[in-house]
CSV table of C-alpha atoms in Angstrom, one decimal:
chain,number,residue,atom,x,y,z
V,1,MET,CA,8.8,13.5,-29.9
V,2,ASN,CA,8.0,10.8,-32.4
V,3,LEU,CA,6.0,11.8,-35.5
V,4,ILE,CA,3.4,9.3,-36.4
V,5,GLU,CA,2.9,8.5,-40.0
V,6,TRP,CA,-0.5,9.4,-41.4
V,7,LYS,CA,-2.5,6.5,-42.8
V,8,LYS,CA,-5.1,7.0,-45.5
V,9,PRO,CA,-8.5,6.3,-43.9
V,10,GLY,CA,-10.0,3.0,-44.8
V,11,PHE,CA,-6.7,1.8,-46.1
V,12,ASN,CA,-6.2,-0.6,-43.3
V,13,SER,CA,-9.6,-0.7,-41.7
V,14,ALA,CA,-9.1,-4.0,-39.9
V,15,LEU,CA,-6.2,-2.5,-38.0
V,16,SER,CA,-8.0,0.7,-37.1
V,17,GLU,CA,-10.9,-1.4,-35.8
V,18,LEU,CA,-8.4,-3.1,-33.6
V,19,ASP,CA,-7.1,0.3,-32.5
V,20,LEU,CA,-10.6,1.3,-31.5
V,21,LEU,CA,-11.1,-1.9,-29.6
V,22,GLN,CA,-7.8,-1.4,-27.8
V,23,ASN,CA,-8.8,2.1,-26.9
V,24,GLU,CA,-12.2,0.9,-25.5
V,25,LEU,CA,-10.5,-1.7,-23.5
V,26,SER,CA,-7.9,0.7,-22.1
V,27,ARG,CA,-10.7,3.0,-21.1
V,28,PHE,CA,-12.5,0.2,-19.4
V,29,PHE,CA,-9.4,-0.8,-17.4
V,30,ASP,CA,-8.7,2.8,-16.4
V,31,SER,CA,-12.3,3.3,-15.2
V,32,ASP,CA,-13.5,3.5,-11.6
V,33,PHE,CA,-15.2,0.2,-12.2
V,34,MET,CA,-11.9,-1.6,-12.1
V,35,ASP,CA,-11.1,0.2,-8.8
V,36,SER,CA,-14.2,-1.2,-7.2
V,37,ARG,CA,-14.4,-4.1,-4.9
V,38,TYR,CA,-15.5,-6.5,-7.7
V,39,PHE,CA,-12.0,-6.8,-8.8
V,40,GLY,CA,-10.2,-6.3,-5.5
V,41,ARG,CA,-7.1,-8.4,-5.3
V,42,SER,CA,-6.9,-8.5,-1.5
V,43,SER,CA,-10.1,-7.7,0.1
V,44,VAL,CA,-9.0,-9.9,3.0
V,45,PRO,CA,-5.9,-8.2,4.4
V,46,ALA,CA,-3.2,-10.4,6.0
V,47,VAL,CA,-3.1,-10.5,9.8
V,48,ASP,CA,-0.7,-11.7,12.5
V,49,PHE,CA,-1.8,-12.7,15.9
V,50,ALA,CA,0.3,-12.9,19.0
V,51,GLU,CA,0.1,-13.0,22.8
V,52,ASP,CA,2.0,-12.1,25.8
V,53,ASP,CA,1.2,-12.5,29.5
V,54,ASP,CA,-1.4,-9.8,29.6
V,55,ASN,CA,-2.8,-9.3,26.1
V,56,PHE,CA,-3.6,-10.7,22.6
V,57,TYR,CA,-2.3,-8.6,19.7
V,58,LEU,CA,-3.6,-8.5,16.2
V,59,PHE,CA,-1.6,-6.8,13.4
V,60,MET,CA,-3.1,-5.9,10.0
V,61,ASP,CA,-1.3,-4.2,7.1
V,62,ILE,CA,-3.6,-1.6,5.6
V,63,PRO,CA,-1.4,1.1,4.1
V,64,GLY,CA,-3.2,4.3,2.9
V,65,VAL,CA,-6.3,3.6,4.9
V,66,ASP,CA,-7.6,6.5,7.0
V,67,LYS,CA,-8.5,6.0,10.7
V,68,LYS,CA,-12.0,7.2,10.0
V,69,ASP,CA,-12.5,4.6,7.3
V,70,ILE,CA,-12.0,1.7,9.7
V,71,ASP,CA,-14.9,0.1,11.5
V,72,LEU,CA,-14.1,-2.3,14.4
V,73,THR,CA,-16.9,-4.2,16.1
V,74,ILE,CA,-16.7,-7.0,18.6
V,75,SER,CA,-19.4,-9.3,19.7
V,76,ARG,CA,-19.4,-12.7,21.4
V,77,ASN,CA,-15.6,-12.9,21.0
V,78,VAL,CA,-15.7,-12.3,17.2
V,79,LEU,CA,-13.7,-9.3,16.1
V,80,ILE,CA,-14.8,-7.8,12.8
V,81,ILE,CA,-12.6,-5.3,11.0
V,82,LYS,CA,-14.2,-3.5,8.1
V,83,GLY,CA,-12.8,-0.7,6.1
V,84,GLU,CA,-12.3,1.1,2.9
V,85,LYS,CA,-9.2,2.2,1.1
V,86,LYS,CA,-10.1,5.2,-0.9
V,87,ASN,CA,-8.4,6.1,-4.1
V,88,LEU,CA,-7.8,9.8,-3.6
V,89,LYS,CA,-8.2,11.4,-7.0
V,90,ASN,CA,-5.8,14.2,-7.5
V,91,VAL,CA,-7.3,17.7,-8.1
V,92,ASP,CA,-4.9,18.2,-11.0
V,93,GLN,CA,-5.6,16.5,-14.2
V,94,GLU,CA,-3.6,13.5,-13.3
V,95,LYS,CA,-2.6,10.6,-15.5
V,96,VAL,CA,-1.9,7.2,-14.1
V,97,TYR,CA,0.8,5.2,-15.9
V,98,HIS,CA,1.2,2.2,-13.8
V,99,ASN,CA,-0.7,1.0,-10.7
V,100,GLU,CA,-0.2,-2.0,-8.5
V,101,ILE,CA,-2.0,-0.5,-5.6
V,102,TRP,CA,-5.3,-2.0,-4.7
V,103,TYR,CA,-8.3,0.1,-3.6
V,104,GLY,CA,-11.7,-0.9,-2.3
V,105,THR,CA,-13.4,-2.3,0.7
V,106,PHE,CA,-12.0,-5.0,3.0
V,107,GLU,CA,-13.3,-7.1,5.7
V,108,ARG,CA,-11.9,-9.7,8.1
V,109,SER,CA,-13.4,-11.4,11.1
V,110,ILE,CA,-11.4,-13.1,13.7
V,111,THR,CA,-12.7,-15.4,16.4
V,112,LEU,CA,-10.9,-14.6,19.6
V,113,PRO,CA,-9.7,-17.2,22.1
V,114,ASP,CA,-12.0,-17.8,25.0
V,115,MET,CA,-9.6,-16.2,27.4
V,116,ALA,CA,-9.8,-12.9,25.6
V,117,ASP,CA,-11.7,-10.1,27.4
V,118,ASP,CA,-13.9,-8.6,24.7
V,119,SER,CA,-14.7,-5.6,26.9
V,120,SER,CA,-11.1,-4.4,26.9
V,121,VAL,CA,-10.1,-3.7,23.3
V,122,LYS,CA,-7.7,-1.0,22.1
V,123,ALA,CA,-6.9,-0.1,18.5
V,124,ASP,CA,-4.1,1.9,17.1
V,125,LEU,CA,-3.0,2.8,13.6
V,126,LYS,CA,0.7,3.4,13.0
V,127,ASP,CA,2.6,3.5,9.7
V,128,GLY,CA,-0.2,1.8,7.9
V,129,VAL,CA,-0.4,-1.1,10.4
V,130,LEU,CA,-3.5,-1.6,12.5
V,131,VAL,CA,-2.7,-2.9,15.9
V,132,VAL,CA,-5.6,-4.2,18.0
V,133,THR,CA,-4.8,-5.1,21.6
V,134,ILE,CA,-7.3,-7.3,23.5
V,135,ALA,CA,-6.7,-7.9,27.2
V,136,LYS,CA,-6.7,-11.4,28.6
V,137,LYS,CA,-9.3,-12.2,31.3
V,138,GLU,CA,-7.9,-11.6,34.7
V,139,SER,CA,-8.5,-15.2,35.7
V,140,VAL,CA,-6.1,-16.7,33.0
V,141,LYS,CA,-3.2,-14.3,33.5
V,142,PRO,CA,-0.2,-16.0,35.0
V,143,ARG,CA,0.1,-15.4,38.7
V,144,GLN,CA,3.0,-15.7,41.0
V,145,ILE,CA,2.2,-18.1,43.8
V,146,GLU,CA,4.2,-17.7,46.8
V,147,VAL,CA,5.5,-21.0,48.2
V,148,LYS,CA,5.9,-21.0,51.9
V,149,VAL,CA,8.6,-23.2,53.3
V,150,LYS,CA,8.0,-24.3,56.8
C,1,MET,CA,22.5,-17.9,8.4
C,2,SER,CA,19.2,-16.7,7.1
C,3,LYS,CA,18.9,-14.8,3.9
C,4,GLU,CA,17.1,-11.5,4.2
C,5,ASN,CA,13.6,-11.5,2.8
C,6,ILE,CA,12.9,-8.9,0.2
C,7,ILE,CA,9.4,-7.4,-0.2
C,8,VAL,CA,8.7,-5.6,-3.5
C,9,PRO,CA,6.1,-3.0,-2.5
C,10,ALA,CA,3.1,-2.2,-4.6
C,11,GLY,CA,3.5,1.1,-6.4
C,12,LYS,CA,1.7,3.7,-8.5
C,13,ILE,CA,3.1,6.1,-11.0
C,14,SER,CA,1.1,9.1,-12.1
C,15,SER,CA,1.9,12.5,-13.5
C,16,THR,CA,0.5,16.0,-14.0
C,17,LYS,CA,2.1,18.3,-16.6
C,18,ASP,CA,4.7,19.6,-14.1
C,19,LYS,CA,5.6,16.6,-12.0
C,20,ILE,CA,5.6,12.8,-11.7
C,21,THR,CA,4.4,11.2,-8.5
C,22,LEU,CA,5.4,7.8,-7.2
C,23,GLN,CA,3.6,6.1,-4.4
C,24,LEU,CA,4.8,3.0,-2.6
C,25,GLU,CA,3.0,1.0,0.0
C,26,ILE,CA,5.4,0.2,2.8
C,27,PRO,CA,3.3,-0.6,5.9
C,28,GLY,CA,5.3,-1.1,9.1
C,29,ALA,CA,8.2,1.1,7.9
C,30,SER,CA,8.5,4.7,9.3
C,31,LYS,CA,10.5,7.5,7.8
C,32,ASP,CA,13.5,6.6,9.9
C,33,ASP,CA,13.6,3.1,8.5
C,34,LEU,CA,13.9,4.4,4.9
C,35,ASP,CA,16.8,5.0,2.5
C,36,ILE,CA,16.1,6.8,-0.7
C,37,ILE,CA,19.2,6.7,-3.0
C,38,ILE,CA,19.7,8.1,-6.4
C,39,GLU,CA,22.7,6.9,-8.3
C,40,ASN,CA,23.3,7.0,-12.1
C,41,LYS,CA,19.6,7.7,-12.9
C,42,LEU,CA,18.6,4.8,-10.7
C,43,LEU,CA,16.2,5.6,-7.8
C,44,ARG,CA,16.3,3.0,-5.1
C,45,VAL,CA,14.0,2.9,-2.1
C,46,GLU,CA,14.9,0.6,0.8
C,47,GLY,CA,13.1,0.3,4.0
C,48,GLN,CA,13.1,-2.1,6.9
C,49,LYS,CA,9.6,-3.3,7.9
C,50,GLN,CA,9.4,-3.2,11.7
C,51,MET,CA,8.0,-6.4,13.2
C,52,PRO,CA,7.4,-6.7,16.9
C,53,ASP,CA,9.3,-9.6,18.5
C,54,PHE,CA,7.0,-12.0,20.3
C,55,LYS,CA,9.4,-14.9,20.2
C,56,ASN,CA,7.1,-17.8,21.2
C,57,GLY,CA,4.1,-15.6,21.5
C,58,TRP,CA,3.1,-15.8,17.8
C,59,LEU,CA,-0.1,-17.7,17.4
C,60,HIS,CA,-0.7,-17.0,13.7
C,61,ARG,CA,1.3,-15.3,11.0
C,62,GLU,CA,0.3,-14.1,7.5
C,63,ARG,CA,2.0,-10.8,7.0
C,64,ARG,CA,5.1,-10.7,5.0
C,65,MET,CA,8.2,-9.6,6.8
C,66,GLY,CA,11.5,-8.4,5.5
C,67,LYS,CA,13.0,-5.4,3.8
C,68,TYR,CA,11.2,-3.3,1.2
C,69,VAL,CA,13.2,-2.7,-2.0
C,70,LYS,CA,12.0,-1.0,-5.2
C,71,GLU,CA,14.0,0.6,-8.0
C,72,TYR,CA,13.0,3.0,-10.7
C,73,THR,CA,15.0,4.4,-13.6
C,74,LEU,CA,14.7,8.1,-13.9
C,75,GLU,CA,14.4,9.4,-17.5
C,76,ASP,CA,16.3,12.5,-18.7
C,77,GLU,CA,13.1,14.5,-18.6
C,78,VAL,CA,13.0,14.6,-14.9
C,79,ASP,CA,15.0,16.9,-12.6
C,80,GLU,CA,16.5,14.5,-10.1
C,81,ASN,CA,17.5,17.3,-7.7
C,82,SER,CA,13.8,18.2,-7.3
C,83,ILE,CA,12.8,14.9,-5.6
C,84,LYS,CA,10.7,15.3,-2.5
C,85,ALA,CA,9.5,12.5,-0.2
C,86,THR,CA,6.7,12.3,2.3
C,87,MET,CA,5.3,9.5,4.4
C,88,ASP,CA,1.7,9.1,5.4
C,89,LYS,CA,-0.1,6.0,6.8
C,90,GLY,CA,2.5,3.6,5.5
C,91,VAL,CA,2.5,5.1,2.0
C,92,LEU,CA,5.7,6.8,0.7
C,93,THR,CA,5.0,9.5,-1.9
C,94,LEU,CA,7.9,10.8,-4.0
C,95,THR,CA,7.4,13.7,-6.4
C,96,VAL,CA,9.9,14.8,-9.0
C,97,ASP,CA,9.6,17.8,-11.3
C,98,ILE,CA,9.5,17.4,-15.1
C,99,LYS,CA,12.2,19.6,-16.7
C,100,GLU,CA,11.0,22.7,-18.3
C,101,LYS,CA,12.0,21.7,-21.8
C,102,ALA,CA,10.3,18.3,-21.5
C,103,LYS,CA,6.9,19.8,-20.7
C,104,PRO,CA,4.3,19.9,-23.4
C,105,ARG,CA,4.0,23.2,-25.1
C,106,LYS,CA,1.8,24.9,-27.6
C,107,ILE,CA,3.2,26.1,-30.9
C,108,ALA,CA,1.8,29.2,-32.3
C,109,ILE,CA,1.0,29.2,-36.0
C,110,SER,CA,2.7,32.1,-37.7
C,111,GLY,CA,1.3,33.9,-40.7
């Protein structure tokens, strides 16, 4: 442990004012206000979109988000994913030293291709990745056409 | 030859009086994809992010792909044999005990 040298009060008042300001700022940056969506770094999570013969697939990285905090809606071929990443406060008197993890609400809407069947949507959350599977309309799926040779 | 892409995951360090907790966001990696190595006071977490292979089926890509790598230096105050790791929803949580002698203690005033 380092011992801190005692300074006579008022001796260096300008510095102690700075100390006070620094403390106030530190408190502000540690507060819940900074956790809120106003300062969210990535309230629009990155997505990947892919297709195969039968389906379209959407992938979204949302680590730490609980299934119940995700809200998926689809209307007129627009898929809207809303959710909240909650900062779970520890029950113990926990001190945070360093935090790069973002908390808050997020939202992303994606216009699906015309050939997506918006009545057939499945969602799955695995290892912090949301996977939404949207079936292709029956009429656009590739079909095998038999060629008859006479 | 392609160079492997490294992703430095976002992390959080917090502590209570008994232990230090590290959290790392590694979406797409499961516990089988992870290596947690301690060597010479250096804690290294490596994990392969699993990406499905759609070949020509990708229509749009924004997510980062590659291998998660993050290193931390362990101070003398922590007991490196006590490290425990859990994975939940793409977040790796590591806890390590603070050694008894490094914990804050009260000193009684004598006399």
